[in-house]
Amino acid sequence: MKRLLAVAVSISALAAASDRAAAECKIVSATIPVTMEGLRPIVSAQINGVDEKFIADSGAFFSLISPASAAELKLSLRRPPIDIYMSGVGGTADISVTTVKTFTIAGVPLHHVDFIVGGGQPEGDAAGLIGQNVFHLHD
C-alpha cells in the first residue's frame, strides 16, 4: 500500500510539473521569406543584431557558418564535443562550433543557437547556411 501511495504521489508531482512546463511552452511558427539568387535560396537573418544572409538548406542536418564570417562577427569558437570533420569535393577539414547568443530569422529571436564553423566561404555574400537545427527550433 505504501508503494502504491508513493507511486501515486510521484505521478501527481510529475503531472503538476508537466502542467507548469506546458503553460510556459510555446511553439514558434514563422514564414521565412526566401529570395532566389540564381539557384541559391537566400534568407536574411541577424546574428547578435548584425544583418547577414544565409543559404536555406533543408537537407543540411546542422547550420554552418564560414570561418571568415565567424571571425568577422567575433564569435568564440570551441572544439566539437566529439572528433568530427567535414568532407567534400575539396577534401577534409577540421571544424569548430560556436553558439550564437541571439539568432533572429523572420523576426523571431532564437537564443543560444549552435553553428558548425568550417569549410569555405559560400558563393556570393552568404555567411553560411541554415539547416535543420534552426528549421526545427521551438521555444
PDB file of C-alpha atoms in Angstrom:
ATOM      1  CA  MET A   1       0.000   0.000   0.000  1.00  0.00           C
ATOM      2  CA  LYS A   2       2.856   2.414   0.861  1.00  0.00           C
ATOM      3  CA  ARG A   3       4.440   1.681  -2.508  1.00  0.00           C
ATOM      4  CA  LEU A   4       1.166   2.408  -4.317  1.00  0.00           C
ATOM      5  CA  LEU A   5       0.800   5.693  -2.396  1.00  0.00           C
ATOM      6  CA  ALA A   6       4.395   6.688  -3.256  1.00  0.00           C
ATOM      7  CA  VAL A   7       3.766   5.962  -6.949  1.00  0.00           C
ATOM      8  CA  ALA A   8       0.517   7.992  -6.874  1.00  0.00           C
ATOM      9  CA  VAL A   9       2.285  10.948  -5.203  1.00  0.00           C
ATOM     10  CA  SER A  10       5.113  10.740  -7.768  1.00  0.00           C
ATOM     11  CA  ILE A  11       2.667  10.675 -10.659  1.00  0.00           C
ATOM     12  CA  SER A  12       0.772  13.648  -9.212  1.00  0.00           C
ATOM     13  CA  ALA A  13       4.024  15.607  -8.834  1.00  0.00           C
ATOM     14  CA  LEU A  14       5.040  14.794 -12.426  1.00  0.00           C
ATOM     15  CA  ALA A  15       1.612  15.809 -13.706  1.00  0.00           C
ATOM     16  CA  ALA A  16       1.821  19.146 -11.861  1.00  0.00           C
ATOM     17  CA  ALA A  17       5.346  19.766 -13.221  1.00  0.00           C
ATOM     18  CA  SER A  18       4.156  18.830 -16.708  1.00  0.00           C
ATOM     19  CA  ASP A  19       1.225  21.267 -16.448  1.00  0.00           C
ATOM     20  CA  ARG A  20       3.607  24.106 -15.445  1.00  0.00           C
ATOM     21  CA  ALA A  21       6.000  23.237 -18.294  1.00  0.00           C
ATOM     22  CA  ALA A  22       3.109  23.123 -20.775  1.00  0.00           C
ATOM     23  CA  ALA A  23       1.889  26.532 -19.583  1.00  0.00           C
ATOM     24  CA  GLU A  24       5.367  28.001 -20.198  1.00  0.00           C
ATOM     25  CA  CYS A  25       5.950  26.210 -23.527  1.00  0.00           C
ATOM     26  CA  LYS A  26       5.248  27.978 -26.816  1.00  0.00           C
ATOM     27  CA  ILE A  27       5.612  26.716 -30.358  1.00  0.00           C
ATOM     28  CA  VAL A  28       7.065  29.402 -32.599  1.00  0.00           C
ATOM     29  CA  SER A  29       5.943  29.334 -36.198  1.00  0.00           C
ATOM     30  CA  ALA A  30       7.064  31.802 -38.833  1.00  0.00           C
ATOM     31  CA  THR A  31       7.067  32.196 -42.575  1.00  0.00           C
ATOM     32  CA  ILE A  32      10.641  32.687 -43.735  1.00  0.00           C
ATOM     33  CA  PRO A  33      10.957  34.927 -46.809  1.00  0.00           C
ATOM     34  CA  VAL A  34      13.309  33.421 -49.409  1.00  0.00           C
ATOM     35  CA  THR A  35      14.976  35.311 -52.252  1.00  0.00           C
ATOM     36  CA  MET A  36      16.428  33.273 -55.095  1.00  0.00           C
ATOM     37  CA  GLU A  37      19.901  34.315 -56.235  1.00  0.00           C
ATOM     38  CA  GLY A  38      20.382  32.109 -59.244  1.00  0.00           C
ATOM     39  CA  LEU A  39      19.698  28.640 -57.861  1.00  0.00           C
ATOM     40  CA  ARG A  40      20.506  29.593 -54.261  1.00  0.00           C
ATOM     41  CA  PRO A  41      17.624  30.183 -51.802  1.00  0.00           C
ATOM     42  CA  ILE A  42      18.773  33.122 -49.644  1.00  0.00           C
ATOM     43  CA  VAL A  43      17.242  34.087 -46.303  1.00  0.00           C
ATOM     44  CA  SER A  44      18.008  37.193 -44.288  1.00  0.00           C
ATOM     45  CA  ALA A  45      18.803  36.820 -40.599  1.00  0.00           C
ATOM     46  CA  GLN A  46      20.677  38.535 -37.796  1.00  0.00           C
ATOM     47  CA  ILE A  47      23.487  37.240 -35.639  1.00  0.00           C
ATOM     48  CA  ASN A  48      23.606  39.189 -32.394  1.00  0.00           C
ATOM     49  CA  GLY A  49      21.936  42.126 -34.158  1.00  0.00           C
ATOM     50  CA  VAL A  50      24.157  42.093 -37.285  1.00  0.00           C
ATOM     51  CA  ASP A  51      22.380  41.545 -40.624  1.00  0.00           C
ATOM     52  CA  GLU A  52      23.600  38.509 -42.560  1.00  0.00           C
ATOM     53  CA  LYS A  53      22.441  36.374 -45.475  1.00  0.00           C
ATOM     54  CA  PHE A  54      22.288  32.593 -45.353  1.00  0.00           C
ATOM     55  CA  ILE A  55      21.565  29.839 -47.835  1.00  0.00           C
ATOM     56  CA  ALA A  56      18.453  27.878 -46.800  1.00  0.00           C
ATOM     57  CA  ASP A  57      19.389  24.185 -46.951  1.00  0.00           C
ATOM     58  CA  SER A  58      16.596  21.948 -45.694  1.00  0.00           C
ATOM     59  CA  GLY A  59      18.782  18.925 -46.464  1.00  0.00           C
ATOM     60  CA  ALA A  60      21.538  20.012 -44.058  1.00  0.00           C
ATOM     61  CA  PHE A  61      21.258  18.420 -40.623  1.00  0.00           C
ATOM     62  CA  PHE A  62      23.008  21.377 -38.976  1.00  0.00           C
ATOM     63  CA  SER A  63      23.595  25.063 -39.679  1.00  0.00           C
ATOM     64  CA  LEU A  64      27.039  26.205 -40.740  1.00  0.00           C
ATOM     65  CA  ILE A  65      28.902  29.486 -40.757  1.00  0.00           C
ATOM     66  CA  SER A  66      32.170  30.078 -42.573  1.00  0.00           C
ATOM     67  CA  PRO A  67      35.348  30.664 -40.550  1.00  0.00           C
ATOM     68  CA  ALA A  68      35.746  34.115 -42.167  1.00  0.00           C
ATOM     69  CA  SER A  69      32.203  35.146 -41.200  1.00  0.00           C
ATOM     70  CA  ALA A  70      32.659  33.808 -37.660  1.00  0.00           C
ATOM     71  CA  ALA A  71      35.857  35.867 -37.309  1.00  0.00           C
ATOM     72  CA  GLU A  72      34.188  38.983 -38.725  1.00  0.00           C
ATOM     73  CA  LEU A  73      31.328  38.586 -36.237  1.00  0.00           C
ATOM     74  CA  LYS A  74      33.818  37.966 -33.386  1.00  0.00           C
ATOM     75  CA  LEU A  75      32.177  34.657 -32.458  1.00  0.00           C
ATOM     76  CA  SER A  76      34.040  32.498 -29.967  1.00  0.00           C
ATOM     77  CA  LEU A  77      34.938  29.032 -31.216  1.00  0.00           C
ATOM     78  CA  ARG A  78      35.326  25.747 -29.372  1.00  0.00           C
ATOM     79  CA  ARG A  79      36.161  22.194 -30.277  1.00  0.00           C
ATOM     80  CA  PRO A  80      33.197  19.968 -31.132  1.00  0.00           C
ATOM     81  CA  PRO A  81      32.121  17.533 -28.410  1.00  0.00           C
ATOM     82  CA  ILE A  82      33.381  14.611 -30.484  1.00  0.00           C
ATOM     83  CA  ASP A  83      36.187  14.321 -33.016  1.00  0.00           C
ATOM     84  CA  ILE A  84      34.394  15.085 -36.287  1.00  0.00           C
ATOM     85  CA  TYR A  85      35.405  16.738 -39.532  1.00  0.00           C
ATOM     86  CA  MET A  86      33.886  17.930 -42.806  1.00  0.00           C
ATOM     87  CA  SER A  87      34.468  16.088 -46.032  1.00  0.00           C
ATOM     88  CA  GLY A  88      33.682  17.264 -49.528  1.00  0.00           C
ATOM     89  CA  VAL A  89      34.943  17.564 -53.085  1.00  0.00           C
ATOM     90  CA  GLY A  90      37.943  19.655 -51.941  1.00  0.00           C
ATOM     91  CA  GLY A  91      38.983  17.164 -49.247  1.00  0.00           C
ATOM     92  CA  THR A  92      38.522  17.186 -45.484  1.00  0.00           C
ATOM     93  CA  ALA A  93      38.644  19.989 -42.943  1.00  0.00           C
ATOM     94  CA  ASP A  94      38.540  20.225 -39.167  1.00  0.00           C
ATOM     95  CA  ILE A  95      35.603  22.092 -37.717  1.00  0.00           C
ATOM     96  CA  SER A  96      34.799  24.228 -34.707  1.00  0.00           C
ATOM     97  CA  VAL A  97      31.494  25.024 -33.028  1.00  0.00           C
ATOM     98  CA  THR A  98      30.085  28.381 -31.974  1.00  0.00           C
ATOM     99  CA  THR A  99      26.955  29.319 -30.072  1.00  0.00           C
ATOM    100  CA  VAL A 100      25.235  32.496 -31.247  1.00  0.00           C
ATOM    101  CA  LYS A 101      23.637  34.371 -28.370  1.00  0.00           C
ATOM    102  CA  THR A 102      20.691  35.630 -30.473  1.00  0.00           C
ATOM    103  CA  PHE A 103      19.920  34.419 -33.970  1.00  0.00           C
ATOM    104  CA  THR A 104      16.925  36.251 -35.456  1.00  0.00           C
ATOM    105  CA  ILE A 105      15.173  34.854 -38.502  1.00  0.00           C
ATOM    106  CA  ALA A 106      11.818  36.029 -39.887  1.00  0.00           C
ATOM    107  CA  GLY A 107      11.595  38.428 -36.943  1.00  0.00           C
ATOM    108  CA  VAL A 108      11.779  35.577 -34.418  1.00  0.00           C
ATOM    109  CA  PRO A 109      14.719  35.740 -31.997  1.00  0.00           C
ATOM    110  CA  LEU A 110      16.190  32.318 -31.185  1.00  0.00           C
ATOM    111  CA  HIS A 111      18.591  32.121 -28.277  1.00  0.00           C
ATOM    112  CA  HIS A 112      21.792  30.093 -27.921  1.00  0.00           C
ATOM    113  CA  VAL A 113      21.823  28.604 -31.430  1.00  0.00           C
ATOM    114  CA  ASP A 114      24.763  26.353 -32.288  1.00  0.00           C
ATOM    115  CA  PHE A 115      26.562  26.535 -35.637  1.00  0.00           C
ATOM    116  CA  ILE A 116      29.303  24.410 -37.113  1.00  0.00           C
ATOM    117  CA  VAL A 117      32.207  26.629 -38.203  1.00  0.00           C
ATOM    118  CA  GLY A 118      34.223  25.241 -41.086  1.00  0.00           C
ATOM    119  CA  GLY A 119      34.603  24.792 -44.792  1.00  0.00           C
ATOM    120  CA  GLY A 120      34.999  27.564 -47.311  1.00  0.00           C
ATOM    121  CA  GLN A 121      33.114  30.786 -47.888  1.00  0.00           C
ATOM    122  CA  PRO A 122      29.827  30.179 -49.754  1.00  0.00           C
ATOM    123  CA  GLU A 123      29.405  31.848 -53.134  1.00  0.00           C
ATOM    124  CA  GLY A 124      28.108  35.402 -53.057  1.00  0.00           C
ATOM    125  CA  ASP A 125      27.740  37.230 -49.776  1.00  0.00           C
ATOM    126  CA  ALA A 126      26.171  34.437 -47.698  1.00  0.00           C
ATOM    127  CA  ALA A 127      27.714  33.943 -44.250  1.00  0.00           C
ATOM    128  CA  GLY A 128      26.793  30.255 -44.243  1.00  0.00           C
ATOM    129  CA  LEU A 129      23.790  28.009 -44.458  1.00  0.00           C
ATOM    130  CA  ILE A 130      20.748  27.323 -42.316  1.00  0.00           C
ATOM    131  CA  GLY A 131      19.966  23.666 -41.647  1.00  0.00           C
ATOM    132  CA  GLN A 132      17.512  21.542 -39.714  1.00  0.00           C
ATOM    133  CA  ASN A 133      18.730  22.542 -36.234  1.00  0.00           C
ATOM    134  CA  VAL A 134      17.276  26.025 -36.913  1.00  0.00           C
ATOM    135  CA  PHE A 135      14.289  24.992 -39.024  1.00  0.00           C
ATOM    136  CA  HIS A 136      13.105  22.683 -36.221  1.00  0.00           C
ATOM    137  CA  LEU A 137      13.713  25.020 -33.258  1.00  0.00           C
ATOM    138  CA  HIS A 138      10.784  25.707 -30.986  1.00  0.00           C
ATOM    139  CA  ASP A 139      10.713  27.933 -27.910  1.00  0.00           C
TER     140      ASP A 139
END
